[in-house]
């Protein structure tokens, strides 16, 4: 951050003392200049110039004030605040505002790929005794930059976790949130680094986590092959010839594996020239 616009912390009491000091100087000057009427005029001037030494902040808002003389900034929150006449409002921050995006991405696991849908939400962080400084930090970045960096951070936190697990352990979205983003985890450390750098809070919520089409198709193929082997073994165990068992299994109604085998004895069909499936036999005349 630009050093000339560094944040500062100052209590209302400190500002009040400064304002009282300025008021006394002004009162003494007017009294010296116009005697009794000078004091009256001084208080009238104070009454009609309230906006120059006070700042009113609405609920769930924060104002960043710039000290034109010192080049420093400070934050005031909801309420009525004293300010120096040369302090000016530079930014009005909506504390309820959020940067939000719904994403669907594919991450590699130990034995396949996962399609993951999640939401990340970024809000200004104004909690704690240094909340004012964090607001100034948040306001110093363009919202598009914060959003882009937050998206990259969220994606990396999830990607690192998915890469260490098999797909079987990546189907429970609540468990993923708990383990990938828990305190002390690699993902959580990345998020905390982002929050510290941008004065923000980021939250990630998973909506879905499932195997991608290619990974699921491969698993289905393995499952079907296993089903065929088990069915054949069961038939052979009953005394059926292995070759016959193999043909029998192929004719079973196993989704994606069903196969029809037609044995044709050509003896006595010397005149057979073609076989038309669905159209009967063709015979030479």
Coordinates of C-alpha atoms in Angstrom, one line a residue:
X1 CA 0.0 0.0 0.0
X2 CA 1.1 3.5 -0.7
X3 CA 2.9 4.8 2.5
X4 CA 1.3 8.2 2.0
X5 CA -2.1 6.7 2.5
X6 CA -1.3 4.5 5.4
X7 CA -4.1 3.7 7.9
X8 CA -4.1 5.1 11.4
X9 CA -6.0 4.4 14.6
X10 CA -7.3 7.3 16.7
X11 CA -9.9 7.3 19.5
X12 CA -12.9 9.5 19.5
X13 CA -11.5 11.0 22.7
X14 CA -8.3 12.1 21.0
X15 CA -10.2 13.7 18.2
X16 CA -12.6 15.4 20.7
X17 CA -9.6 16.9 22.5
X18 CA -8.3 18.3 19.2
X19 CA -11.7 19.7 18.3
X20 CA -12.1 21.3 21.8
X21 CA -8.7 22.8 21.4
X22 CA -9.7 24.2 18.0
X23 CA -13.0 25.4 19.4
X24 CA -11.3 27.3 22.3
X25 CA -8.9 28.9 19.9
X26 CA -11.8 30.0 17.7
X27 CA -13.9 31.2 20.6
X28 CA -11.0 33.2 22.0
X29 CA -10.4 34.8 18.6
X30 CA -14.0 35.8 18.1
X31 CA -14.2 37.1 21.7
X32 CA -11.1 39.1 21.2
X33 CA -12.4 40.4 17.9
X34 CA -16.1 41.2 18.8
X35 CA -16.3 40.7 22.6
X36 CA -19.6 39.2 23.7
X37 CA -21.2 39.1 20.3
X38 CA -18.1 37.4 19.0
X39 CA -18.9 34.4 21.3
X40 CA -22.5 34.3 20.1
X41 CA -21.4 34.4 16.5
X42 CA -18.9 31.6 17.2
X43 CA -21.5 29.2 18.6
X44 CA -23.9 30.0 15.7
X45 CA -21.1 29.2 13.2
X46 CA -20.5 25.9 15.1
X47 CA -24.2 25.0 14.8
X48 CA -24.4 25.6 11.1
X49 CA -21.1 23.9 10.2
X50 CA -21.6 20.6 12.0
X51 CA -21.0 18.6 8.8
X52 CA -17.4 19.8 8.7
X53 CA -16.4 18.3 12.1
X54 CA -18.8 15.3 12.3
X55 CA -19.4 12.2 10.2
X56 CA -22.6 10.2 10.3
X57 CA -22.4 6.6 9.1
X58 CA -25.5 4.5 8.4
X59 CA -26.0 0.9 9.6
X60 CA -23.8 -1.8 8.1
X61 CA -21.7 0.8 6.3
X62 CA -18.1 2.0 6.9
X63 CA -16.6 5.4 5.8
X64 CA -12.9 5.8 5.1
X65 CA -11.7 9.3 5.9
X66 CA -8.6 10.9 4.5
X67 CA -6.5 13.4 6.5
X68 CA -5.5 15.9 3.9
X69 CA -2.6 17.2 5.9
X70 CA -1.0 14.0 7.1
X71 CA -2.0 11.8 4.1
X72 CA -3.3 9.1 6.4
X73 CA -6.7 7.3 6.4
X74 CA -9.0 5.9 9.1
X75 CA -12.2 4.0 9.2
X76 CA -15.4 4.9 11.1
X77 CA -18.4 2.6 11.4
X78 CA -22.1 2.9 12.1
X79 CA -22.9 5.9 14.3
X80 CA -22.0 9.6 14.8
X81 CA -18.3 10.5 14.8
X82 CA -16.2 13.6 15.3
X83 CA -13.7 14.4 12.5
X84 CA -11.2 17.1 11.8
X85 CA -12.4 19.8 9.4
X86 CA -9.7 18.8 6.9
X87 CA -10.7 15.1 6.9
X88 CA -12.7 14.1 3.8
X89 CA -14.7 11.0 2.9
X90 CA -13.0 8.9 0.3
X91 CA -15.0 5.7 0.2
X92 CA -18.3 4.4 1.5
X93 CA -18.1 0.6 2.1
X94 CA -21.1 -1.7 2.2
X95 CA -20.3 -4.2 4.9
X96 CA -23.1 -6.5 3.7
X97 CA -21.8 -6.5 0.2
X98 CA -20.2 -9.7 -1.2
X99 CA -18.4 -11.0 -4.2
X100 CA -19.9 -14.4 -5.2
X101 CA -19.5 -16.9 -8.0
X102 CA -20.8 -20.5 -8.7
X103 CA -18.2 -22.7 -10.4
X104 CA -18.0 -26.2 -11.9
X105 CA -14.5 -27.5 -12.2
X106 CA -12.8 -30.9 -12.8
X107 CA -10.1 -32.0 -10.4
X108 CA -7.8 -35.0 -10.6
X109 CA -7.8 -37.6 -7.9
X110 CA -5.6 -40.6 -7.3
X111 CA -7.7 -42.9 -9.5
X112 CA -9.8 -40.6 -11.8
X113 CA -11.3 -37.2 -12.2
X114 CA -14.1 -35.5 -10.3
X115 CA -16.6 -32.9 -11.4
X116 CA -17.0 -30.4 -8.5
X117 CA -19.6 -27.6 -8.2
X118 CA -19.0 -25.1 -5.5
X119 CA -19.7 -21.5 -4.4
X120 CA -17.1 -19.1 -3.0
X121 CA -18.2 -15.9 -1.3
X122 CA -15.9 -13.0 -0.3
X123 CA -16.9 -10.2 2.1
X124 CA -14.9 -7.3 3.7
X125 CA -13.5 -8.2 7.1
X126 CA -14.2 -5.6 9.7
X127 CA -14.0 -7.9 12.8
X128 CA -11.5 -7.4 15.6
X129 CA -9.6 -4.4 16.9
X130 CA -7.8 -3.9 13.5
X131 CA -11.1 -4.1 11.6
X132 CA -10.7 -0.5 10.4
X133 CA -7.3 -1.2 8.9
X134 CA -8.6 -4.3 7.2
X135 CA -11.4 -2.2 5.6
X136 CA -8.8 0.2 4.2
X137 CA -6.8 -2.7 2.9
X138 CA -9.9 -4.2 1.3
X139 CA -10.9 -0.9 -0.3
X140 CA -7.4 -0.4 -1.8
X141 CA -7.9 -3.3 -4.3
X142 CA -10.2 -3.4 -7.2
X143 CA -13.1 -5.8 -6.6
X144 CA -12.3 -7.7 -9.8
X145 CA -8.8 -8.4 -8.6
X146 CA -10.1 -9.6 -5.2
X147 CA -12.6 -11.9 -7.0
X148 CA -10.0 -13.3 -9.4
X149 CA -7.5 -14.0 -6.6
X150 CA -10.2 -15.5 -4.4
X151 CA -11.3 -17.8 -7.2
X152 CA -7.8 -19.0 -7.7
X153 CA -7.2 -19.6 -4.0
X154 CA -10.5 -21.5 -3.6
X155 CA -9.7 -23.7 -6.6
X156 CA -6.2 -24.5 -5.5
X157 CA -7.3 -25.4 -2.0
X158 CA -9.8 -27.9 -3.4
X159 CA -7.4 -29.2 -6.1
X160 CA -4.7 -30.0 -3.6
X161 CA -7.1 -32.0 -1.4
X162 CA -8.7 -33.9 -4.3
X163 CA -5.2 -35.0 -5.6
X164 CA -4.5 -36.9 -2.4
X165 CA -7.7 -39.0 -2.3
X166 CA -9.3 -41.8 -4.4
X167 CA -12.7 -41.0 -6.0
X168 CA -14.5 -43.3 -3.5
X169 CA -13.6 -40.8 -0.7
X170 CA -14.6 -37.7 -2.7
X171 CA -18.4 -38.2 -2.9
X172 CA -19.3 -36.8 0.5
X173 CA -19.3 -33.0 0.1
X174 CA -19.7 -32.3 3.8
X175 CA -16.7 -34.4 4.6
X176 CA -14.7 -32.7 1.9
X177 CA -15.5 -29.3 3.4
X178 CA -14.6 -30.4 6.8
X179 CA -11.3 -32.0 5.9
X180 CA -10.1 -29.8 3.0
X181 CA -10.9 -26.5 4.7
X182 CA -10.5 -27.3 8.4
X183 CA -8.2 -25.2 10.6
X184 CA -4.6 -26.2 10.1
X185 CA -5.2 -27.9 6.8
X186 CA -3.2 -26.9 3.7
X187 CA -6.3 -25.5 2.1
X188 CA -7.2 -23.5 5.1
X189 CA -3.8 -22.0 5.3
X190 CA -4.1 -20.8 1.7
X191 CA -7.4 -19.2 2.5
X192 CA -6.1 -17.5 5.6
X193 CA -3.2 -16.1 3.6
X194 CA -5.6 -14.6 1.1
X195 CA -7.7 -13.1 3.8
X196 CA -4.7 -11.5 5.5
X197 CA -3.5 -10.0 2.2
X198 CA -6.8 -8.6 1.0
X199 CA -8.5 -7.7 4.3
X200 CA -11.4 -10.1 3.4
X201 CA -13.2 -13.2 4.5
X202 CA -13.7 -16.1 2.1
X203 CA -16.1 -19.0 2.4
X204 CA -16.4 -22.1 0.2
X205 CA -19.5 -24.2 0.0
X206 CA -19.6 -27.4 -2.0
X207 CA -22.9 -28.2 -3.9
X208 CA -21.8 -31.4 -5.6
X209 CA -18.9 -33.7 -6.0
X210 CA -19.1 -36.7 -8.4
X211 CA -16.9 -38.7 -10.8
X212 CA -16.7 -37.2 -14.3
X213 CA -18.2 -39.2 -17.3
X214 CA -14.9 -40.8 -18.4
X215 CA -14.0 -42.0 -14.9
X216 CA -17.5 -43.4 -14.4
X217 CA -17.5 -45.1 -17.8
X218 CA -14.2 -46.8 -16.9
X219 CA -15.6 -48.0 -13.6
X220 CA -18.8 -49.3 -15.3
X221 CA -16.7 -51.3 -17.7
X222 CA -14.7 -52.9 -14.9
X223 CA -17.9 -53.7 -13.1
X224 CA -19.5 -55.3 -16.1
X225 CA -16.4 -57.4 -16.8
X226 CA -16.4 -58.5 -13.2
X227 CA -20.1 -59.5 -13.4
X228 CA -19.4 -61.6 -16.5
X229 CA -16.5 -63.4 -14.8
X230 CA -18.6 -64.2 -11.7
X231 CA -21.6 -65.4 -13.8
X232 CA -19.4 -67.7 -15.9
X233 CA -17.7 -69.1 -12.8
X234 CA -21.1 -69.8 -11.2
X235 CA -22.2 -71.8 -14.3
X236 CA -19.0 -73.8 -14.6
X237 CA -19.4 -74.6 -10.9
X238 CA -22.7 -76.3 -11.7
X239 CA -20.9 -78.7 -14.2
X240 CA -21.5 -76.7 -17.4
X241 CA -18.7 -76.9 -20.0
X242 CA -16.7 -73.6 -19.9
X243 CA -17.2 -72.9 -23.6
X244 CA -21.0 -73.3 -23.2
X245 CA -20.9 -71.2 -20.0
X246 CA -19.1 -68.5 -21.9
X247 CA -21.7 -68.4 -24.7
X248 CA -24.5 -68.5 -22.2
X249 CA -23.2 -65.6 -20.2
X250 CA -22.9 -63.5 -23.3
X251 CA -26.5 -64.1 -24.1
X252 CA -27.6 -62.9 -20.6
X253 CA -29.3 -59.6 -20.3
X254 CA -26.3 -57.7 -18.7
X255 CA -26.6 -54.1 -19.7
X256 CA -24.1 -53.2 -22.3
X257 CA -22.8 -56.8 -22.7
X258 CA -25.8 -58.6 -24.2
X259 CA -24.8 -60.6 -27.3
X260 CA -26.8 -63.0 -29.5
X261 CA -24.9 -66.0 -30.9
X262 CA -26.5 -67.9 -33.8
X263 CA -25.2 -71.4 -34.7
X264 CA -26.2 -72.5 -38.2
X265 CA -25.7 -76.1 -39.5
X266 CA -25.3 -75.7 -43.3
X267 CA -25.7 -79.4 -44.1
X268 CA -28.4 -79.8 -46.7
X269 CA -28.5 -76.2 -47.4
X270 CA -26.2 -76.3 -50.4
X271 CA -28.5 -73.8 -52.3
X272 CA -28.3 -71.3 -49.5
X273 CA -26.9 -68.0 -50.9
X274 CA -27.6 -65.5 -48.1
X275 CA -29.2 -65.0 -44.8
X276 CA -31.4 -62.0 -44.3
X277 CA -31.9 -61.3 -40.6
X278 CA -35.5 -60.4 -40.1
X279 CA -36.3 -61.4 -43.8
X280 CA -35.9 -65.2 -43.8
X281 CA -33.7 -67.3 -45.9
X282 CA -32.8 -66.6 -49.5
X283 CA -32.7 -69.8 -51.8
X284 CA -31.3 -70.1 -55.3
X285 CA -33.9 -71.0 -57.8

